[in-house]
């Protein structure tokens, strides 16, 4: 008899990322993976050169130099930061590895990031999926429904804030209410992958909750605003007890020196940070408004992407996707997120945004 994976593993649909190419189209504009159109900080690229000299050596295992940079910039307790050299995805997975066992339940919302379900099933635990609210301009996490889904078996609740692919967010007060309604033995994981983009005054990425409570984790990434998706750097902030658990199971050298140096340089480059924020603040509203003029529903977003709803029939999402592909633009189909009638578009460079919007206008006009 051949080896059999643990229960749950063969129920996982492997993660499929945003497409990177179109057959027969040489040069494509890739607006499918929420990567930064501004790219990385030049200081991060310079740090990569510097790191070359040391690749024969193991890195310092706690990623101290990267944690120091993060602690300084985000004003956090150094001892309660953990980094990852396989993105924040790996941290989201390690949290499940540390806290879920067969029979346990993990709650997340209907259109949540796919990694939560994968990490839950990989630990033979049970995903509990809660419907979202559909207001006419956004798909929103329903805090009351999330709390109503809690049972004695609940061990974790994952929430992306802002959420991908919907682009909506919970305010500081709504998140505090969600936390307050959870039993103390349930881990609240706040995935703030897009937190750097949010300018709304009533948003809080999770730092305040982590400071006050032992059962909260905030995860962050260098893949989005910092423009380093290819380098796979993520980090988390949590209580000492949670960090202790994760530090026991993470790889002893899980963040390469290359990643530590580039991440530290990136986080310290505040000019580049604000350049990326400003670019998004210019183009997110423009894209939203221009596409809405075609009559399509575009949801309010505080992140670096928008969710576009297409009608049934000739102007459906699949036809729009094909039309855009022919014009050399790739958006993200989000059927795997339970949104078969939608496409998600990442904010690109000015030229990319203009091209994508004009193709959508042509598609709707033909
Ligand atoms: C992109 C993204 C991440 C980050 O993934 P990395 O592994 O850090 O590249 C995490 N959560 C959500 C919701 C995302 O969209």
mmCIF file of C-alpha atoms and ligand atoms in Angstrom:
data_model
loop_
_atom_site.group_PDB
_atom_site.id
_atom_site.type_symbol
_atom_site.label_atom_id
_atom_site.label_comp_id
_atom_site.label_asym_id
_atom_site.label_seq_id
_atom_site.Cartn_x
_atom_site.Cartn_y
_atom_site.Cartn_z
ATOM 1 C CA UNK A 1 0.000 0.000 0.000
ATOM 2 C CA UNK A 2 1.358 3.442 -0.853
ATOM 3 C CA UNK A 3 1.796 6.255 1.675
ATOM 4 C CA UNK A 4 -1.405 8.211 2.297
ATOM 5 C CA UNK A 5 -1.379 11.946 3.134
ATOM 6 C CA UNK A 6 -3.105 13.131 6.312
ATOM 7 C CA UNK A 7 -6.913 13.592 6.143
ATOM 8 C CA UNK A 8 -7.774 16.866 4.409
ATOM 9 C CA UNK A 9 -4.712 17.143 2.217
ATOM 10 C CA UNK A 10 -6.277 15.572 -0.853
ATOM 11 C CA UNK A 11 -9.303 17.879 -0.419
ATOM 12 C CA UNK A 12 -7.061 20.885 -1.122
ATOM 13 C CA UNK A 13 -7.369 22.564 -4.508
ATOM 14 C CA UNK A 14 -3.792 23.687 -5.187
ATOM 15 C CA UNK A 15 -3.362 27.471 -5.245
ATOM 16 C CA UNK A 16 -3.310 28.888 -8.770
ATOM 17 C CA UNK A 17 -1.807 32.351 -8.995
ATOM 18 C CA UNK A 18 -2.726 35.132 -11.402
ATOM 19 C CA UNK A 19 -1.677 34.251 -14.949
ATOM 20 C CA UNK A 20 1.534 35.765 -16.293
ATOM 21 C CA UNK A 21 1.154 35.219 -20.049
ATOM 22 C CA UNK A 22 -1.272 34.867 -22.948
ATOM 23 C CA UNK A 23 -0.686 32.320 -25.748
ATOM 24 C CA UNK A 24 0.272 34.161 -28.938
ATOM 25 C CA UNK A 25 0.654 37.595 -27.304
ATOM 26 C CA UNK A 26 4.316 38.565 -26.948
ATOM 27 C CA UNK A 27 4.158 41.399 -24.464
ATOM 28 C CA UNK A 28 1.473 41.424 -21.813
ATOM 29 C CA UNK A 29 0.463 43.821 -19.101
ATOM 30 C CA UNK A 30 0.076 41.756 -15.938
ATOM 31 C CA UNK A 31 -2.528 43.238 -13.635
ATOM 32 C CA UNK A 32 -3.432 39.900 -12.066
ATOM 33 C CA UNK A 33 -1.344 39.533 -8.910
ATOM 34 C CA UNK A 34 -1.440 42.863 -7.043
ATOM 35 C CA UNK A 35 2.268 43.464 -7.596
ATOM 36 C CA UNK A 36 3.593 47.013 -7.298
ATOM 37 C CA UNK A 37 3.719 49.126 -10.468
ATOM 38 C CA UNK A 38 6.253 51.336 -8.702
ATOM 39 C CA UNK A 39 8.604 48.392 -8.119
ATOM 40 C CA UNK A 40 11.109 48.004 -5.297
ATOM 41 C CA UNK A 41 13.139 50.658 -3.532
ATOM 42 C CA UNK A 42 16.518 51.243 -5.231
ATOM 43 C CA UNK A 43 18.036 50.802 -1.777
ATOM 44 C CA UNK A 44 16.629 47.248 -1.646
ATOM 45 C CA UNK A 45 18.234 46.460 -4.993
ATOM 46 C CA UNK A 46 21.566 47.833 -3.788
ATOM 47 C CA UNK A 47 21.293 45.630 -0.693
ATOM 48 C CA UNK A 48 20.914 42.584 -2.919
ATOM 49 C CA UNK A 49 24.299 43.306 -4.457
ATOM 50 C CA UNK A 50 25.817 43.590 -1.018
ATOM 51 C CA UNK A 51 24.330 40.246 0.035
ATOM 52 C CA UNK A 52 26.115 38.363 -2.748
ATOM 53 C CA UNK A 53 29.372 38.339 -0.809
ATOM 54 C CA UNK A 54 27.879 36.198 1.966
ATOM 55 C CA UNK A 55 25.861 33.511 0.239
ATOM 56 C CA UNK A 56 28.231 30.720 1.323
ATOM 57 C CA UNK A 57 27.336 31.384 4.967
ATOM 58 C CA UNK A 58 24.194 30.615 6.921
ATOM 59 C CA UNK A 59 22.308 33.783 7.803
ATOM 60 C CA UNK A 60 21.734 34.910 11.384
ATOM 61 C CA UNK A 61 18.712 32.768 12.255
ATOM 62 C CA UNK A 62 16.391 35.243 13.941
ATOM 63 C CA UNK A 63 16.643 37.808 11.110
ATOM 64 C CA UNK A 64 17.676 40.362 13.716
ATOM 65 C CA UNK A 65 18.736 43.043 11.258
ATOM 66 C CA UNK A 66 15.410 42.870 9.437
ATOM 67 C CA UNK A 67 13.424 42.753 12.670
ATOM 68 C CA UNK A 68 15.318 45.794 13.923
ATOM 69 C CA UNK A 69 14.392 47.745 10.811
ATOM 70 C CA UNK A 70 10.728 46.728 11.043
ATOM 71 C CA UNK A 71 10.591 47.479 14.788
ATOM 72 C CA UNK A 72 12.102 50.914 14.225
ATOM 73 C CA UNK A 73 9.837 51.937 11.348
ATOM 74 C CA UNK A 74 6.575 50.473 12.674
ATOM 75 C CA UNK A 75 7.475 51.244 16.336
ATOM 76 C CA UNK A 76 7.081 47.665 17.550
ATOM 77 C CA UNK A 77 8.608 45.356 20.127
ATOM 78 C CA UNK A 78 11.499 43.645 18.345
ATOM 79 C CA UNK A 79 11.080 40.440 20.368
ATOM 80 C CA UNK A 80 7.572 39.886 19.052
ATOM 81 C CA UNK A 81 8.319 40.108 15.331
ATOM 82 C CA UNK A 82 8.935 36.942 13.288
ATOM 83 C CA UNK A 83 9.981 37.070 9.649
ATOM 84 C CA UNK A 84 9.560 34.541 6.878
ATOM 85 C CA UNK A 85 11.539 33.910 3.728
ATOM 86 C CA UNK A 86 8.561 32.280 2.038
ATOM 87 C CA UNK A 87 6.191 35.215 2.238
ATOM 88 C CA UNK A 88 3.470 35.856 4.761
ATOM 89 C CA UNK A 89 1.770 32.807 3.227
ATOM 90 C CA UNK A 90 4.247 30.655 5.154
ATOM 91 C CA UNK A 91 3.405 32.451 8.406
ATOM 92 C CA UNK A 92 -0.331 31.988 7.832
ATOM 93 C CA UNK A 93 0.430 28.288 7.315
ATOM 94 C CA UNK A 94 2.720 27.989 10.352
ATOM 95 C CA UNK A 95 0.010 29.482 12.546
ATOM 96 C CA UNK A 96 -2.360 26.728 11.432
ATOM 97 C CA UNK A 97 0.399 24.137 11.922
ATOM 98 C CA UNK A 98 0.889 25.353 15.480
ATOM 99 C CA UNK A 99 -2.741 25.753 16.549
ATOM 100 C CA UNK A 100 -5.002 23.425 14.541
ATOM 101 C CA UNK A 101 -5.570 19.723 14.940
ATOM 102 C CA UNK A 102 -8.145 17.253 13.578
ATOM 103 C CA UNK A 103 -11.652 18.191 14.729
ATOM 104 C CA UNK A 104 -10.816 21.871 15.199
ATOM 105 C CA UNK A 105 -12.598 24.564 13.231
ATOM 106 C CA UNK A 106 -11.108 27.626 11.543
ATOM 107 C CA UNK A 107 -13.450 30.425 10.494
ATOM 108 C CA UNK A 108 -13.046 32.722 7.516
ATOM 109 C CA UNK A 109 -15.327 34.615 5.185
ATOM 110 C CA UNK A 110 -16.881 33.579 1.887
ATOM 111 C CA UNK A 111 -14.450 35.458 -0.377
ATOM 112 C CA UNK A 112 -11.351 35.055 1.765
ATOM 113 C CA UNK A 113 -7.761 34.513 0.632
ATOM 114 C CA UNK A 114 -7.352 30.887 -0.508
ATOM 115 C CA UNK A 115 -4.329 30.179 1.687
ATOM 116 C CA UNK A 116 -6.525 30.066 4.840
ATOM 117 C CA UNK A 117 -8.470 27.087 3.553
ATOM 118 C CA UNK A 118 -5.335 25.308 2.363
ATOM 119 C CA UNK A 119 -3.603 25.773 5.745
ATOM 120 C CA UNK A 120 -6.721 24.568 7.592
ATOM 121 C CA UNK A 121 -7.209 21.434 5.496
ATOM 122 C CA UNK A 122 -3.478 20.666 5.623
ATOM 123 C CA UNK A 123 -3.888 20.273 9.384
ATOM 124 C CA UNK A 124 -6.935 18.007 9.046
ATOM 125 C CA UNK A 125 -9.085 20.756 10.571
ATOM 126 C CA UNK A 126 -12.456 21.960 9.321
ATOM 127 C CA UNK A 127 -12.956 25.222 7.390
ATOM 128 C CA UNK A 128 -16.064 27.153 8.468
ATOM 129 C CA UNK A 129 -16.966 29.585 5.720
ATOM 130 C CA UNK A 130 -19.191 32.553 6.568
ATOM 131 C CA UNK A 131 -21.238 34.470 3.951
ATOM 132 C CA UNK A 132 -20.321 38.116 3.305
ATOM 133 C CA UNK A 133 -22.698 41.066 3.077
ATOM 134 C CA UNK A 134 -23.342 42.521 -0.349
ATOM 135 C CA UNK A 135 -24.004 46.259 -0.191
ATOM 136 C CA UNK A 136 -24.292 47.679 -3.697
ATOM 137 C CA UNK A 137 -20.771 49.012 -3.713
ATOM 138 C CA UNK A 138 -18.853 46.401 -1.720
ATOM 139 C CA UNK A 139 -18.702 42.820 -0.502
ATOM 140 C CA UNK A 140 -18.110 43.071 3.232
ATOM 141 C CA UNK A 141 -17.051 40.677 5.954
ATOM 142 C CA UNK A 142 -20.081 40.207 8.251
ATOM 143 C CA UNK A 143 -18.781 40.508 11.816
ATOM 144 C CA UNK A 144 -21.993 39.301 13.463
ATOM 145 C CA UNK A 145 -22.192 36.273 11.186
ATOM 146 C CA UNK A 146 -18.520 35.467 11.861
ATOM 147 C CA UNK A 147 -19.195 35.555 15.603
ATOM 148 C CA UNK A 148 -22.343 33.472 15.214
ATOM 149 C CA UNK A 149 -20.209 30.784 13.541
ATOM 150 C CA UNK A 150 -18.041 30.309 16.641
ATOM 151 C CA UNK A 151 -18.492 26.917 18.343
ATOM 152 C CA UNK A 152 -16.606 25.135 21.122
ATOM 153 C CA UNK A 153 -14.445 23.629 18.343
ATOM 154 C CA UNK A 154 -13.332 26.997 16.945
ATOM 155 C CA UNK A 155 -9.568 27.532 17.314
ATOM 156 C CA UNK A 156 -8.738 30.181 14.721
ATOM 157 C CA UNK A 157 -10.346 32.969 12.738
ATOM 158 C CA UNK A 158 -8.539 34.315 9.683
ATOM 159 C CA UNK A 159 -9.421 37.694 8.263
ATOM 160 C CA UNK A 160 -7.643 39.747 5.624
ATOM 161 C CA UNK A 161 -8.025 43.448 6.330
ATOM 162 C CA UNK A 162 -8.356 44.895 3.737
ATOM 163 C CA UNK A 163 -9.702 41.768 2.103
ATOM 164 C CA UNK A 164 -8.475 40.321 -1.162
ATOM 165 C CA UNK A 165 -10.165 40.076 -3.678
ATOM 166 C CA UNK A 166 -13.010 42.324 -2.488
ATOM 167 C CA UNK A 167 -10.940 45.400 -1.516
ATOM 168 C CA UNK A 168 -13.209 46.207 1.441
ATOM 169 C CA UNK A 169 -12.042 46.673 5.026
ATOM 170 C CA UNK A 170 -13.244 46.545 8.609
ATOM 171 C CA UNK A 171 -12.819 49.700 10.665
ATOM 172 C CA UNK A 172 -10.881 49.744 13.920
ATOM 173 C CA UNK A 173 -14.181 49.542 15.827
ATOM 174 C CA UNK A 174 -15.563 46.658 13.776
ATOM 175 C CA UNK A 175 -12.339 44.675 14.235
ATOM 176 C CA UNK A 176 -12.385 45.420 17.970
ATOM 177 C CA UNK A 177 -15.957 44.149 18.104
ATOM 178 C CA UNK A 178 -14.981 40.969 16.270
ATOM 179 C CA UNK A 179 -12.126 40.409 18.694
ATOM 180 C CA UNK A 180 -14.246 41.163 21.749
ATOM 181 C CA UNK A 181 -16.811 38.557 20.696
ATOM 182 C CA UNK A 182 -14.278 35.743 20.376
ATOM 183 C CA UNK A 183 -13.485 33.362 23.224
ATOM 184 C CA UNK A 184 -9.973 34.012 24.586
ATOM 185 C CA UNK A 185 -8.705 30.645 23.373
ATOM 186 C CA UNK A 186 -9.471 31.477 19.726
ATOM 187 C CA UNK A 187 -6.600 32.903 17.704
ATOM 188 C CA UNK A 188 -7.534 35.959 15.617
ATOM 189 C CA UNK A 189 -5.223 36.189 12.600
ATOM 190 C CA UNK A 190 -5.356 39.586 10.903
ATOM 191 C CA UNK A 191 -3.724 39.415 7.485
ATOM 192 C CA UNK A 192 -2.776 43.012 6.670
ATOM 193 C CA UNK A 193 -1.026 42.309 3.353
ATOM 194 C CA UNK A 194 -2.524 45.529 1.957
ATOM 195 C CA UNK A 195 -2.420 47.523 5.188
ATOM 196 C CA UNK A 196 0.238 49.927 3.864
ATOM 197 C CA UNK A 197 -2.142 51.162 1.165
ATOM 198 C CA UNK A 198 -5.006 52.142 3.439
ATOM 199 C CA UNK A 199 -5.350 55.843 4.141
ATOM 200 C CA UNK A 200 -8.787 55.714 5.826
ATOM 201 C CA UNK A 201 -8.570 57.298 9.270
ATOM 202 C CA UNK A 202 -10.787 54.649 10.866
ATOM 203 C CA UNK A 203 -8.482 51.783 9.797
ATOM 204 C CA UNK A 204 -6.096 50.028 12.159
ATOM 205 C CA UNK A 205 -3.917 47.220 10.781
ATOM 206 C CA UNK A 206 -3.844 45.162 13.974
ATOM 207 C CA UNK A 207 -0.897 46.598 15.904
ATOM 208 C CA UNK A 208 -3.151 48.016 18.624
ATOM 209 C CA UNK A 209 -4.972 44.715 19.123
ATOM 210 C CA UNK A 210 -1.725 42.736 19.267
ATOM 211 C CA UNK A 211 -0.423 45.188 21.866
ATOM 212 C CA UNK A 212 -3.427 44.576 24.102
ATOM 213 C CA UNK A 213 -4.331 40.913 23.667
ATOM 214 C CA UNK A 214 -2.599 37.532 23.727
ATOM 215 C CA UNK A 215 -4.773 35.916 21.080
ATOM 216 C CA UNK A 216 -4.144 38.216 18.093
ATOM 217 C CA UNK A 217 -1.596 37.945 15.267
ATOM 218 C CA UNK A 218 -1.008 40.480 12.510
ATOM 219 C CA UNK A 219 0.768 39.324 9.339
ATOM 220 C CA UNK A 220 2.405 41.645 6.797
ATOM 221 C CA UNK A 221 4.270 41.275 3.530
ATOM 222 C CA UNK A 222 6.956 42.880 1.378
ATOM 223 C CA UNK A 223 5.219 41.524 -1.726
ATOM 224 C CA UNK A 224 2.670 44.281 -2.253
ATOM 225 C CA UNK A 225 3.457 47.933 -1.530
ATOM 226 C CA UNK A 226 7.184 47.275 -1.097
ATOM 227 C CA UNK A 227 7.376 45.762 -4.582
ATOM 228 C CA UNK A 228 9.355 42.666 -3.577
ATOM 229 C CA UNK A 229 6.959 39.803 -4.406
ATOM 230 C CA UNK A 230 9.772 37.855 -6.051
ATOM 231 C CA UNK A 231 11.865 37.930 -2.897
ATOM 232 C CA UNK A 232 9.203 36.267 -0.727
ATOM 233 C CA UNK A 233 9.578 38.213 2.530
ATOM 234 C CA UNK A 234 6.817 38.347 5.129
ATOM 235 C CA UNK A 235 6.576 39.089 8.826
ATOM 236 C CA UNK A 236 4.187 38.810 11.745
ATOM 237 C CA UNK A 237 3.607 40.565 15.034
ATOM 238 C CA UNK A 238 2.037 38.733 17.976
ATOM 239 C CA UNK A 239 2.143 38.084 21.696
ATOM 240 C CA UNK A 240 5.255 36.544 23.242
ATOM 241 C CA UNK A 241 3.449 33.217 23.705
ATOM 242 C CA UNK A 242 2.407 32.959 20.062
ATOM 243 C CA UNK A 243 5.882 33.962 18.897
ATOM 244 C CA UNK A 244 7.346 31.303 21.165
ATOM 245 C CA UNK A 245 5.217 28.630 19.476
ATOM 246 C CA UNK A 246 6.047 29.783 15.953
ATOM 247 C CA UNK A 247 9.756 30.143 16.714
ATOM 248 C CA UNK A 248 9.794 26.476 17.723
ATOM 249 C CA UNK A 249 8.385 25.250 14.408
ATOM 250 C CA UNK A 250 9.781 27.657 11.825
ATOM 251 C CA UNK A 251 12.868 26.731 9.828
ATOM 252 C CA UNK A 252 15.961 27.730 11.824
ATOM 253 C CA UNK A 253 17.262 29.903 8.953
ATOM 254 C CA UNK A 254 13.934 30.744 7.362
ATOM 255 C CA UNK A 255 14.947 34.227 6.183
ATOM 256 C CA UNK A 256 18.006 34.406 3.899
ATOM 257 C CA UNK A 257 20.565 37.170 4.384
ATOM 258 C CA UNK A 258 19.601 38.408 0.940
ATOM 259 C CA UNK A 259 16.015 38.780 2.167
ATOM 260 C CA UNK A 260 17.019 40.338 5.475
ATOM 261 C CA UNK A 261 19.179 43.005 3.844
ATOM 262 C CA UNK A 262 16.744 43.826 1.051
ATOM 263 C CA UNK A 263 13.775 43.922 3.417
ATOM 264 C CA UNK A 264 15.567 46.172 5.893
ATOM 265 C CA UNK A 265 16.594 48.602 3.146
ATOM 266 C CA UNK A 266 13.067 48.576 1.688
ATOM 267 C CA UNK A 267 11.307 49.285 4.959
ATOM 268 C CA UNK A 268 13.678 52.139 5.805
ATOM 269 C CA UNK A 269 13.154 53.865 2.449
ATOM 270 C CA UNK A 270 10.196 56.012 3.430
ATOM 271 C CA UNK A 271 10.409 58.209 0.313
ATOM 272 C CA UNK A 272 9.855 55.177 -1.850
ATOM 273 C CA UNK A 273 7.047 54.047 0.444
ATOM 274 C CA UNK A 274 5.193 57.343 0.018
ATOM 275 C CA UNK A 275 5.799 57.327 -3.720
ATOM 276 C CA UNK A 276 4.003 53.979 -3.933
ATOM 277 C CA UNK A 277 1.157 55.203 -1.709
ATOM 278 C CA UNK A 278 0.723 58.356 -3.794
ATOM 279 C CA UNK A 279 0.730 56.428 -7.047
ATOM 280 C CA UNK A 280 -2.070 54.269 -5.685
ATOM 281 C CA UNK A 281 -3.987 57.257 -4.346
ATOM 282 C CA UNK A 282 -3.898 58.771 -7.829
ATOM 283 C CA UNK A 283 -4.806 55.751 -9.904
ATOM 284 C CA UNK A 284 -7.162 53.704 -7.715
ATOM 285 C CA UNK A 285 -9.899 56.390 -7.807
ATOM 286 C CA UNK A 286 -9.265 57.053 -11.509
ATOM 287 C CA UNK A 287 -9.646 53.378 -12.463
ATOM 288 C CA UNK A 288 -12.731 53.031 -10.282
ATOM 289 C CA UNK A 289 -14.428 56.100 -11.766
ATOM 290 C CA UNK A 290 -13.514 55.374 -15.400
ATOM 291 C CA UNK A 291 -14.748 51.786 -15.324
ATOM 292 C CA UNK A 292 -17.936 52.818 -13.525
ATOM 293 C CA UNK A 293 -18.676 55.160 -16.448
ATOM 294 C CA UNK A 294 -19.182 52.075 -18.628
ATOM 295 C CA UNK A 295 -22.037 51.036 -16.345
ATOM 296 C CA UNK A 296 -20.130 48.202 -14.688
ATOM 297 C CA UNK A 297 -20.189 47.803 -10.941
ATOM 298 C CA UNK A 298 -16.761 48.457 -9.450
ATOM 299 C CA UNK A 299 -16.573 47.966 -5.708
ATOM 300 C CA UNK A 300 -15.080 50.546 -3.354
ATOM 301 C CA UNK A 301 -11.518 49.488 -2.568
ATOM 302 C CA UNK A 302 -8.870 50.691 -0.136
ATOM 303 C CA UNK A 303 -6.171 48.371 -1.499
ATOM 304 C CA UNK A 304 -4.166 48.323 -4.760
ATOM 305 C CA UNK A 305 -6.801 46.570 -6.837
ATOM 306 C CA UNK A 306 -10.475 46.781 -7.735
ATOM 307 C CA UNK A 307 -13.149 44.120 -8.080
ATOM 308 C CA UNK A 308 -15.211 44.551 -11.253
ATOM 309 C CA UNK A 309 -18.617 42.860 -11.583
ATOM 310 C CA UNK A 310 -19.828 41.793 -15.019
ATOM 311 C CA UNK A 311 -23.405 40.976 -16.056
ATOM 312 C CA UNK A 312 -24.624 37.645 -17.444
ATOM 313 C CA UNK A 313 -24.793 37.153 -21.203
ATOM 314 C CA UNK A 314 -22.528 38.581 -23.893
ATOM 315 C CA UNK A 315 -20.790 41.041 -21.569
ATOM 316 C CA UNK A 316 -19.898 38.399 -18.978
ATOM 317 C CA UNK A 317 -16.615 38.105 -17.102
ATOM 318 C CA UNK A 318 -15.257 35.247 -19.235
ATOM 319 C CA UNK A 319 -15.798 37.220 -22.454
ATOM 320 C CA UNK A 320 -14.297 40.340 -20.899
ATOM 321 C CA UNK A 321 -11.279 38.313 -19.785
ATOM 322 C CA UNK A 322 -10.791 36.923 -23.305
ATOM 323 C CA UNK A 323 -11.174 40.376 -24.885
ATOM 324 C CA UNK A 324 -8.619 41.911 -22.528
ATOM 325 C CA UNK A 325 -6.210 39.026 -23.112
ATOM 326 C CA UNK A 326 -6.363 39.603 -26.851
ATOM 327 C CA UNK A 327 -5.454 43.210 -26.187
ATOM 328 C CA UNK A 328 -2.471 42.081 -24.098
ATOM 329 C CA UNK A 329 -3.910 42.722 -20.622
ATOM 330 C CA UNK A 330 -4.292 40.056 -17.952
ATOM 331 C CA UNK A 331 -6.681 40.595 -15.055
ATOM 332 C CA UNK A 332 -7.435 37.987 -12.394
ATOM 333 C CA UNK A 333 -10.428 35.695 -12.715
ATOM 334 C CA UNK A 334 -11.744 35.126 -9.216
ATOM 335 C CA UNK A 335 -14.084 32.161 -9.657
ATOM 336 C CA UNK A 336 -11.954 30.235 -7.144
ATOM 337 C CA UNK A 337 -12.891 32.931 -4.596
ATOM 338 C CA UNK A 338 -16.591 32.304 -5.231
ATOM 339 C CA UNK A 339 -16.864 35.253 -7.619
ATOM 340 C CA UNK A 340 -17.339 33.798 -11.131
ATOM 341 C CA UNK A 341 -18.900 37.021 -12.444
ATOM 342 C CA UNK A 342 -15.988 39.245 -11.407
ATOM 343 C CA UNK A 343 -12.487 40.143 -12.497
ATOM 344 C CA UNK A 344 -9.925 41.735 -10.230
ATOM 345 C CA UNK A 345 -7.686 44.443 -11.652
ATOM 346 C CA UNK A 346 -4.454 45.549 -9.983
ATOM 347 C CA UNK A 347 -3.472 49.213 -10.159
ATOM 348 C CA UNK A 348 -0.655 49.370 -12.721
ATOM 349 C CA UNK A 349 1.533 52.088 -14.190
ATOM 350 C CA UNK A 350 -0.222 55.023 -15.836
ATOM 351 C CA UNK A 351 0.132 53.454 -19.309
ATOM 352 C CA UNK A 352 -1.068 50.071 -18.087
ATOM 353 C CA UNK A 353 -4.092 51.594 -16.374
ATOM 354 C CA UNK A 354 -5.036 53.606 -19.464
ATOM 355 C CA UNK A 355 -4.686 50.565 -21.723
ATOM 356 C CA UNK A 356 -6.742 48.289 -19.460
ATOM 357 C CA UNK A 357 -9.490 50.855 -18.970
ATOM 358 C CA UNK A 358 -9.735 51.624 -22.681
ATOM 359 C CA UNK A 359 -10.027 47.902 -23.465
ATOM 360 C CA UNK A 360 -12.825 47.557 -20.921
ATOM 361 C CA UNK A 361 -14.557 50.570 -22.485
ATOM 362 C CA UNK A 362 -14.211 49.006 -25.958
ATOM 363 C CA UNK A 363 -15.515 45.684 -24.679
ATOM 364 C CA UNK A 364 -18.587 47.328 -23.197
ATOM 365 C CA UNK A 365 -19.181 49.452 -26.325
ATOM 366 C CA UNK A 366 -18.992 46.658 -28.914
HETATM 367 C C1 LIG B 1 -0.655 38.814 -1.521
HETATM 368 C C2 LIG B 1 -1.299 38.410 -0.255
HETATM 369 C C3 LIG B 1 -0.556 37.920 0.812
HETATM 370 C C4 LIG B 1 0.932 37.951 0.761
HETATM 371 O O1 LIG B 1 1.529 36.865 0.314
HETATM 372 P P1 LIG B 1 3.098 36.704 0.411
HETATM 373 O O2 LIG B 1 3.224 35.249 0.684
HETATM 374 O O3 LIG B 1 3.616 37.538 1.546
HETATM 375 O O4 LIG B 1 3.627 37.136 -0.910
HETATM 376 C C5 LIG B 1 -1.184 37.574 1.988
HETATM 377 N N1 LIG B 1 -2.516 37.726 2.107
HETATM 378 C C6 LIG B 1 -3.263 38.218 1.130
HETATM 379 C C7 LIG B 1 -4.715 38.429 1.359
HETATM 380 C C8 LIG B 1 -2.691 38.559 -0.090
HETATM 381 O O5 LIG B 1 -3.447 39.024 -1.082
#
